[in-house]
């Protein structure tokens, strides 16, 4: 972690980090509401049905490295079905806040966010999870939104009722979504941090990538 801190401070770079199992130790921002509402809830049963019909096939193809355009569309369909389920079930913001409280932080990454806040270094949290939950998690941990951008799936509320969701972000399209949205300059150093291959090495130059692997955080030069 000290290497990341030094690289960021020296280069005044942008930290581009995953959320689930990167800033947290366990759990999922997208599935947290299931744990709040219980395994017998409509949300839990609906998510299981969607996994059986779409999720299993997506994960099977991902393991085989079959990430074609057809695969990417299927993954987006899986995520879209989940977002539509949240809307149909009327998942409240209070439920999402409770879900955020269930996600334990990785203490060394909290220190990294604190450093970025103190030194006014930009942070992008890019996740296939729920941005609503991520922002609640940041508030609970004492971070303001200043300097921290969250690019994730979003539920939109009006009068405490959810009625819509935003652009679909999956583990397999978030790289493109980040560059479309952030549009970083070529001379801007990017520091990537994540727990999966999909989180790292989004650019081949002027970048450093760090992989969370168990208790370790290791620098990745090239994937085997």
PDB file of C-alpha atoms in Angstrom:
ATOM      1  CA  UNK A   1       0.000   0.000   0.000  1.00  0.00           C
ATOM      2  CA  UNK A   2       2.911   2.340   0.689  1.00  0.00           C
ATOM      3  CA  UNK A   3       3.980   1.946  -2.958  1.00  0.00           C
ATOM      4  CA  UNK A   4       0.556   3.127  -4.126  1.00  0.00           C
ATOM      5  CA  UNK A   5       0.622   6.109  -1.770  1.00  0.00           C
ATOM      6  CA  UNK A   6       4.063   7.143  -3.001  1.00  0.00           C
ATOM      7  CA  UNK A   7       3.113   6.668  -6.666  1.00  0.00           C
ATOM      8  CA  UNK A   8      -0.004   8.809  -6.255  1.00  0.00           C
ATOM      9  CA  UNK A   9       1.716  11.568  -4.295  1.00  0.00           C
ATOM     10  CA  UNK A  10       4.686  11.693  -6.673  1.00  0.00           C
ATOM     11  CA  UNK A  11       2.686  11.712  -9.911  1.00  0.00           C
ATOM     12  CA  UNK A  12      -0.450  13.562  -8.686  1.00  0.00           C
ATOM     13  CA  UNK A  13      -2.253  10.759 -10.465  1.00  0.00           C
ATOM     14  CA  UNK A  14      -5.841   9.523 -10.472  1.00  0.00           C
ATOM     15  CA  UNK A  15      -6.757   6.537  -8.302  1.00  0.00           C
ATOM     16  CA  UNK A  16      -9.157   4.296 -10.257  1.00  0.00           C
ATOM     17  CA  UNK A  17     -10.433   1.656  -7.860  1.00  0.00           C
ATOM     18  CA  UNK A  18     -12.966  -1.132  -7.746  1.00  0.00           C
ATOM     19  CA  UNK A  19     -15.295  -1.279  -4.717  1.00  0.00           C
ATOM     20  CA  UNK A  20     -16.479  -4.770  -3.729  1.00  0.00           C
ATOM     21  CA  UNK A  21     -13.631  -6.795  -2.156  1.00  0.00           C
ATOM     22  CA  UNK A  22     -11.205  -3.979  -2.968  1.00  0.00           C
ATOM     23  CA  UNK A  23     -12.312  -1.176  -0.674  1.00  0.00           C
ATOM     24  CA  UNK A  24     -14.301  -3.767   1.294  1.00  0.00           C
ATOM     25  CA  UNK A  25     -13.343  -7.141   2.725  1.00  0.00           C
ATOM     26  CA  UNK A  26     -16.488  -9.042   1.786  1.00  0.00           C
ATOM     27  CA  UNK A  27     -20.076  -8.712   0.637  1.00  0.00           C
ATOM     28  CA  UNK A  28     -21.502  -6.995  -2.412  1.00  0.00           C
ATOM     29  CA  UNK A  29     -23.013  -3.557  -2.903  1.00  0.00           C
ATOM     30  CA  UNK A  30     -25.385  -5.004  -5.516  1.00  0.00           C
ATOM     31  CA  UNK A  31     -26.572  -7.886  -3.343  1.00  0.00           C
ATOM     32  CA  UNK A  32     -26.492  -6.234   0.077  1.00  0.00           C
ATOM     33  CA  UNK A  33     -30.213  -5.497   0.103  1.00  0.00           C
ATOM     34  CA  UNK A  34     -30.897  -9.251  -0.095  1.00  0.00           C
ATOM     35  CA  UNK A  35     -29.143  -9.697   3.249  1.00  0.00           C
ATOM     36  CA  UNK A  36     -31.129  -6.819   4.744  1.00  0.00           C
ATOM     37  CA  UNK A  37     -34.517  -8.077   3.528  1.00  0.00           C
ATOM     38  CA  UNK A  38     -33.865 -11.805   4.000  1.00  0.00           C
ATOM     39  CA  UNK A  39     -33.590 -14.885   1.830  1.00  0.00           C
ATOM     40  CA  UNK A  40     -37.391 -15.232   1.632  1.00  0.00           C
ATOM     41  CA  UNK A  41     -37.910 -11.746   0.220  1.00  0.00           C
ATOM     42  CA  UNK A  42     -39.129 -11.090  -3.305  1.00  0.00           C
ATOM     43  CA  UNK A  43     -35.768  -9.513  -4.090  1.00  0.00           C
ATOM     44  CA  UNK A  44     -33.825 -12.602  -2.991  1.00  0.00           C
ATOM     45  CA  UNK A  45     -36.029 -15.027  -4.903  1.00  0.00           C
ATOM     46  CA  UNK A  46     -36.047 -12.790  -7.966  1.00  0.00           C
ATOM     47  CA  UNK A  47     -32.252 -12.465  -8.025  1.00  0.00           C
ATOM     48  CA  UNK A  48     -31.876 -16.238  -7.744  1.00  0.00           C
ATOM     49  CA  UNK A  49     -34.225 -16.763 -10.696  1.00  0.00           C
ATOM     50  CA  UNK A  50     -32.301 -14.233 -12.787  1.00  0.00           C
ATOM     51  CA  UNK A  51     -29.030 -15.952 -11.874  1.00  0.00           C
ATOM     52  CA  UNK A  52     -30.368 -19.321 -12.963  1.00  0.00           C
ATOM     53  CA  UNK A  53     -31.624 -18.008 -16.311  1.00  0.00           C
ATOM     54  CA  UNK A  54     -28.794 -15.590 -17.189  1.00  0.00           C
ATOM     55  CA  UNK A  55     -26.047 -15.417 -14.586  1.00  0.00           C
ATOM     56  CA  UNK A  56     -24.865 -19.020 -14.749  1.00  0.00           C
ATOM     57  CA  UNK A  57     -24.332 -18.846 -18.494  1.00  0.00           C
ATOM     58  CA  UNK A  58     -22.469 -15.511 -18.262  1.00  0.00           C
ATOM     59  CA  UNK A  59     -20.101 -16.756 -15.558  1.00  0.00           C
ATOM     60  CA  UNK A  60     -19.493 -20.012 -17.404  1.00  0.00           C
ATOM     61  CA  UNK A  61     -18.498 -18.163 -20.580  1.00  0.00           C
ATOM     62  CA  UNK A  62     -16.363 -15.699 -18.606  1.00  0.00           C
ATOM     63  CA  UNK A  63     -14.353 -18.562 -17.071  1.00  0.00           C
ATOM     64  CA  UNK A  64     -13.645 -19.878 -20.568  1.00  0.00           C
ATOM     65  CA  UNK A  65     -12.512 -16.451 -21.746  1.00  0.00           C
ATOM     66  CA  UNK A  66     -15.377 -16.244 -24.239  1.00  0.00           C
ATOM     67  CA  UNK A  67     -15.917 -12.483 -23.909  1.00  0.00           C
ATOM     68  CA  UNK A  68     -17.443 -11.799 -27.321  1.00  0.00           C
ATOM     69  CA  UNK A  69     -19.889  -8.997 -28.129  1.00  0.00           C
ATOM     70  CA  UNK A  70     -22.701 -11.517 -27.663  1.00  0.00           C
ATOM     71  CA  UNK A  71     -21.306 -12.365 -24.239  1.00  0.00           C
ATOM     72  CA  UNK A  72     -21.063  -8.693 -23.260  1.00  0.00           C
ATOM     73  CA  UNK A  73     -24.681  -8.117 -24.304  1.00  0.00           C
ATOM     74  CA  UNK A  74     -25.781 -11.125 -22.262  1.00  0.00           C
ATOM     75  CA  UNK A  75     -23.912  -9.754 -19.241  1.00  0.00           C
ATOM     76  CA  UNK A  76     -25.632  -6.387 -19.664  1.00  0.00           C
ATOM     77  CA  UNK A  77     -28.996  -8.196 -19.908  1.00  0.00           C
ATOM     78  CA  UNK A  78     -28.227  -9.978 -16.620  1.00  0.00           C
ATOM     79  CA  UNK A  79     -27.408  -6.719 -14.854  1.00  0.00           C
ATOM     80  CA  UNK A  80     -30.421  -4.936 -16.429  1.00  0.00           C
ATOM     81  CA  UNK A  81     -32.775  -7.641 -15.161  1.00  0.00           C
ATOM     82  CA  UNK A  82     -31.365  -7.157 -11.661  1.00  0.00           C
ATOM     83  CA  UNK A  83     -31.844  -3.383 -11.795  1.00  0.00           C
ATOM     84  CA  UNK A  84     -35.412  -3.800 -13.034  1.00  0.00           C
ATOM     85  CA  UNK A  85     -36.018  -6.185 -10.125  1.00  0.00           C
ATOM     86  CA  UNK A  86     -34.901  -3.514  -7.624  1.00  0.00           C
ATOM     87  CA  UNK A  87     -37.396  -1.114  -9.195  1.00  0.00           C
ATOM     88  CA  UNK A  88     -40.259  -3.647  -9.222  1.00  0.00           C
ATOM     89  CA  UNK A  89     -39.614  -4.585  -5.600  1.00  0.00           C
ATOM     90  CA  UNK A  90     -39.546  -0.927  -4.575  1.00  0.00           C
ATOM     91  CA  UNK A  91     -36.248  -1.189  -2.699  1.00  0.00           C
ATOM     92  CA  UNK A  92     -36.007   1.855  -0.438  1.00  0.00           C
ATOM     93  CA  UNK A  93     -33.012   4.112   0.144  1.00  0.00           C
ATOM     94  CA  UNK A  94     -33.098   3.117   3.812  1.00  0.00           C
ATOM     95  CA  UNK A  95     -32.634  -0.527   2.795  1.00  0.00           C
ATOM     96  CA  UNK A  96     -29.619   0.483   0.714  1.00  0.00           C
ATOM     97  CA  UNK A  97     -28.181   2.456   3.625  1.00  0.00           C
ATOM     98  CA  UNK A  98     -28.507  -0.626   5.837  1.00  0.00           C
ATOM     99  CA  UNK A  99     -26.843  -2.677   3.101  1.00  0.00           C
ATOM    100  CA  UNK A 100     -23.888  -0.264   3.129  1.00  0.00           C
ATOM    101  CA  UNK A 101     -23.491  -0.761   6.867  1.00  0.00           C
ATOM    102  CA  UNK A 102     -22.982  -4.501   6.292  1.00  0.00           C
ATOM    103  CA  UNK A 103     -19.892  -4.054   4.091  1.00  0.00           C
ATOM    104  CA  UNK A 104     -16.709  -4.200   6.216  1.00  0.00           C
ATOM    105  CA  UNK A 105     -13.925  -1.876   5.045  1.00  0.00           C
ATOM    106  CA  UNK A 106     -10.412  -2.942   4.134  1.00  0.00           C
ATOM    107  CA  UNK A 107      -8.522  -0.719   6.539  1.00  0.00           C
ATOM    108  CA  UNK A 108      -5.471  -0.100   4.348  1.00  0.00           C
ATOM    109  CA  UNK A 109      -7.662   1.128   1.489  1.00  0.00           C
ATOM    110  CA  UNK A 110      -9.462   3.477   3.888  1.00  0.00           C
ATOM    111  CA  UNK A 111      -6.041   4.937   4.624  1.00  0.00           C
ATOM    112  CA  UNK A 112      -5.476   5.330   0.893  1.00  0.00           C
ATOM    113  CA  UNK A 113      -8.766   7.212   0.463  1.00  0.00           C
ATOM    114  CA  UNK A 114      -7.825   9.406   3.422  1.00  0.00           C
ATOM    115  CA  UNK A 115      -4.492  10.246   1.787  1.00  0.00           C
ATOM    116  CA  UNK A 116      -6.240  11.184  -1.459  1.00  0.00           C
ATOM    117  CA  UNK A 117      -8.665  13.387   0.457  1.00  0.00           C
ATOM    118  CA  UNK A 118      -5.882  15.120   2.401  1.00  0.00           C
ATOM    119  CA  UNK A 119      -3.723  15.711  -0.688  1.00  0.00           C
ATOM    120  CA  UNK A 120      -6.658  16.601  -2.944  1.00  0.00           C
ATOM    121  CA  UNK A 121      -5.953  13.696  -5.310  1.00  0.00           C
ATOM    122  CA  UNK A 122      -8.812  12.616  -7.597  1.00  0.00           C
ATOM    123  CA  UNK A 123     -10.451   9.225  -7.015  1.00  0.00           C
ATOM    124  CA  UNK A 124     -12.767   7.290  -9.305  1.00  0.00           C
ATOM    125  CA  UNK A 125     -14.617   4.335  -7.800  1.00  0.00           C
ATOM    126  CA  UNK A 126     -15.681   2.295 -10.838  1.00  0.00           C
ATOM    127  CA  UNK A 127     -17.932  -0.608  -9.953  1.00  0.00           C
ATOM    128  CA  UNK A 128     -20.571  -2.946 -11.340  1.00  0.00           C
ATOM    129  CA  UNK A 129     -22.291  -2.594  -7.973  1.00  0.00           C
ATOM    130  CA  UNK A 130     -24.784   0.010  -6.780  1.00  0.00           C
ATOM    131  CA  UNK A 131     -23.554   3.588  -6.642  1.00  0.00           C
ATOM    132  CA  UNK A 132     -26.272   4.397  -4.090  1.00  0.00           C
ATOM    133  CA  UNK A 133     -24.802   1.865  -1.658  1.00  0.00           C
ATOM    134  CA  UNK A 134     -21.225   2.982  -2.361  1.00  0.00           C
ATOM    135  CA  UNK A 135     -22.029   6.620  -1.546  1.00  0.00           C
ATOM    136  CA  UNK A 136     -23.797   5.608   1.683  1.00  0.00           C
ATOM    137  CA  UNK A 137     -20.716   3.521   2.563  1.00  0.00           C
ATOM    138  CA  UNK A 138     -18.445   6.518   1.975  1.00  0.00           C
ATOM    139  CA  UNK A 139     -20.645   8.727   4.187  1.00  0.00           C
ATOM    140  CA  UNK A 140     -20.669   6.120   6.966  1.00  0.00           C
ATOM    141  CA  UNK A 141     -16.854   6.007   6.796  1.00  0.00           C
ATOM    142  CA  UNK A 142     -16.607   9.787   7.042  1.00  0.00           C
ATOM    143  CA  UNK A 143     -15.763  10.657   3.436  1.00  0.00           C
ATOM    144  CA  UNK A 144     -17.434  13.492   1.596  1.00  0.00           C
ATOM    145  CA  UNK A 145     -18.123  13.221  -2.123  1.00  0.00           C
ATOM    146  CA  UNK A 146     -15.585  15.946  -2.848  1.00  0.00           C
ATOM    147  CA  UNK A 147     -12.836  14.524  -5.016  1.00  0.00           C
ATOM    148  CA  UNK A 148     -14.401  11.040  -5.118  1.00  0.00           C
ATOM    149  CA  UNK A 149     -16.386  10.186  -8.232  1.00  0.00           C
ATOM    150  CA  UNK A 150     -18.574   7.083  -8.231  1.00  0.00           C
ATOM    151  CA  UNK A 151     -19.241   5.407 -11.571  1.00  0.00           C
ATOM    152  CA  UNK A 152     -21.614   2.505 -10.956  1.00  0.00           C
ATOM    153  CA  UNK A 153     -25.161   1.327 -11.508  1.00  0.00           C
ATOM    154  CA  UNK A 154     -27.686   3.781 -10.109  1.00  0.00           C
ATOM    155  CA  UNK A 155     -31.223   3.649  -8.760  1.00  0.00           C
ATOM    156  CA  UNK A 156     -33.088   6.950  -9.043  1.00  0.00           C
ATOM    157  CA  UNK A 157     -35.602   8.043  -6.422  1.00  0.00           C
ATOM    158  CA  UNK A 158     -38.442  10.544  -6.278  1.00  0.00           C
ATOM    159  CA  UNK A 159     -40.308  11.082  -3.007  1.00  0.00           C
ATOM    160  CA  UNK A 160     -38.459   8.099  -1.507  1.00  0.00           C
ATOM    161  CA  UNK A 161     -39.702   5.772  -4.248  1.00  0.00           C
ATOM    162  CA  UNK A 162     -37.468   4.163  -6.841  1.00  0.00           C
ATOM    163  CA  UNK A 163     -38.746   4.495 -10.373  1.00  0.00           C
ATOM    164  CA  UNK A 164     -35.773   4.231 -12.715  1.00  0.00           C
ATOM    165  CA  UNK A 165     -32.183   3.124 -13.091  1.00  0.00           C
ATOM    166  CA  UNK A 166     -29.206   4.428 -15.005  1.00  0.00           C
ATOM    167  CA  UNK A 167     -26.771   3.118 -17.588  1.00  0.00           C
ATOM    168  CA  UNK A 168     -25.835  -0.524 -17.083  1.00  0.00           C
ATOM    169  CA  UNK A 169     -22.293  -1.168 -15.867  1.00  0.00           C
ATOM    170  CA  UNK A 170     -20.872  -4.696 -15.679  1.00  0.00           C
ATOM    171  CA  UNK A 171     -17.381  -6.012 -14.883  1.00  0.00           C
ATOM    172  CA  UNK A 172     -16.862  -6.377 -18.633  1.00  0.00           C
ATOM    173  CA  UNK A 173     -17.850  -2.909 -19.846  1.00  0.00           C
ATOM    174  CA  UNK A 174     -16.726  -0.666 -16.987  1.00  0.00           C
ATOM    175  CA  UNK A 175     -13.364   0.019 -18.630  1.00  0.00           C
ATOM    176  CA  UNK A 176     -15.101   1.610 -21.625  1.00  0.00           C
ATOM    177  CA  UNK A 177     -17.591   3.421 -19.397  1.00  0.00           C
ATOM    178  CA  UNK A 178     -14.722   4.933 -17.403  1.00  0.00           C
ATOM    179  CA  UNK A 179     -12.854   6.314 -20.414  1.00  0.00           C
ATOM    180  CA  UNK A 180     -16.089   7.633 -21.952  1.00  0.00           C
ATOM    181  CA  UNK A 181     -17.000   9.428 -18.722  1.00  0.00           C
ATOM    182  CA  UNK A 182     -13.658  10.488 -17.214  1.00  0.00           C
ATOM    183  CA  UNK A 183     -11.753  11.075 -20.470  1.00  0.00           C
ATOM    184  CA  UNK A 184      -8.363  11.287 -18.711  1.00  0.00           C
ATOM    185  CA  UNK A 185      -5.498  13.018 -20.515  1.00  0.00           C
ATOM    186  CA  UNK A 186      -2.724  10.798 -21.866  1.00  0.00           C
ATOM    187  CA  UNK A 187      -0.188  12.496 -19.625  1.00  0.00           C
ATOM    188  CA  UNK A 188      -2.348  11.947 -16.522  1.00  0.00           C
ATOM    189  CA  UNK A 189      -1.004   9.035 -14.470  1.00  0.00           C
ATOM    190  CA  UNK A 190      -3.637   6.395 -13.667  1.00  0.00           C
ATOM    191  CA  UNK A 191      -3.264   4.103 -10.648  1.00  0.00           C
ATOM    192  CA  UNK A 192      -5.569   1.069 -10.918  1.00  0.00           C
ATOM    193  CA  UNK A 193      -6.572  -0.951  -7.845  1.00  0.00           C
ATOM    194  CA  UNK A 194      -8.814  -4.013  -7.906  1.00  0.00           C
ATOM    195  CA  UNK A 195      -9.303  -7.639  -6.967  1.00  0.00           C
ATOM    196  CA  UNK A 196      -9.862  -9.031 -10.476  1.00  0.00           C
ATOM    197  CA  UNK A 197      -8.151  -8.944 -13.836  1.00  0.00           C
ATOM    198  CA  UNK A 198     -11.043  -6.874 -15.217  1.00  0.00           C
ATOM    199  CA  UNK A 199     -10.153  -4.038 -12.806  1.00  0.00           C
ATOM    200  CA  UNK A 200      -6.558  -3.535 -13.970  1.00  0.00           C
ATOM    201  CA  UNK A 201      -4.311  -2.416 -16.841  1.00  0.00           C
ATOM    202  CA  UNK A 202      -7.011  -0.486 -18.669  1.00  0.00           C
ATOM    203  CA  UNK A 203      -4.273   1.542 -20.303  1.00  0.00           C
ATOM    204  CA  UNK A 204      -0.881   0.239 -21.410  1.00  0.00           C
ATOM    205  CA  UNK A 205       1.097   3.410 -20.770  1.00  0.00           C
ATOM    206  CA  UNK A 206       1.417   5.894 -17.911  1.00  0.00           C
ATOM    207  CA  UNK A 207      -0.314   3.552 -15.473  1.00  0.00           C
ATOM    208  CA  UNK A 208       0.384   1.329 -12.473  1.00  0.00           C
ATOM    209  CA  UNK A 209      -1.880  -1.575 -11.535  1.00  0.00           C
ATOM    210  CA  UNK A 210      -2.213  -3.155  -8.098  1.00  0.00           C
ATOM    211  CA  UNK A 211      -4.061  -6.403  -7.377  1.00  0.00           C
ATOM    212  CA  UNK A 212      -5.706  -7.182  -4.036  1.00  0.00           C
ATOM    213  CA  UNK A 213      -4.813 -10.830  -3.466  1.00  0.00           C
ATOM    214  CA  UNK A 214      -5.912 -12.096  -0.073  1.00  0.00           C
ATOM    215  CA  UNK A 215      -4.083 -10.055   2.545  1.00  0.00           C
ATOM    216  CA  UNK A 216      -1.588  -8.750  -0.011  1.00  0.00           C
ATOM    217  CA  UNK A 217      -1.682  -5.895  -2.497  1.00  0.00           C
ATOM    218  CA  UNK A 218       0.773  -6.596  -5.308  1.00  0.00           C
ATOM    219  CA  UNK A 219       1.864  -4.578  -8.319  1.00  0.00           C
ATOM    220  CA  UNK A 220       1.002  -6.133 -11.688  1.00  0.00           C
ATOM    221  CA  UNK A 221       3.339  -5.459 -14.625  1.00  0.00           C
ATOM    222  CA  UNK A 222       1.871  -7.968 -17.078  1.00  0.00           C
ATOM    223  CA  UNK A 223      -0.777 -10.646 -16.864  1.00  0.00           C
ATOM    224  CA  UNK A 224       0.438 -14.189 -17.607  1.00  0.00           C
TER     225      UNK A 224
END
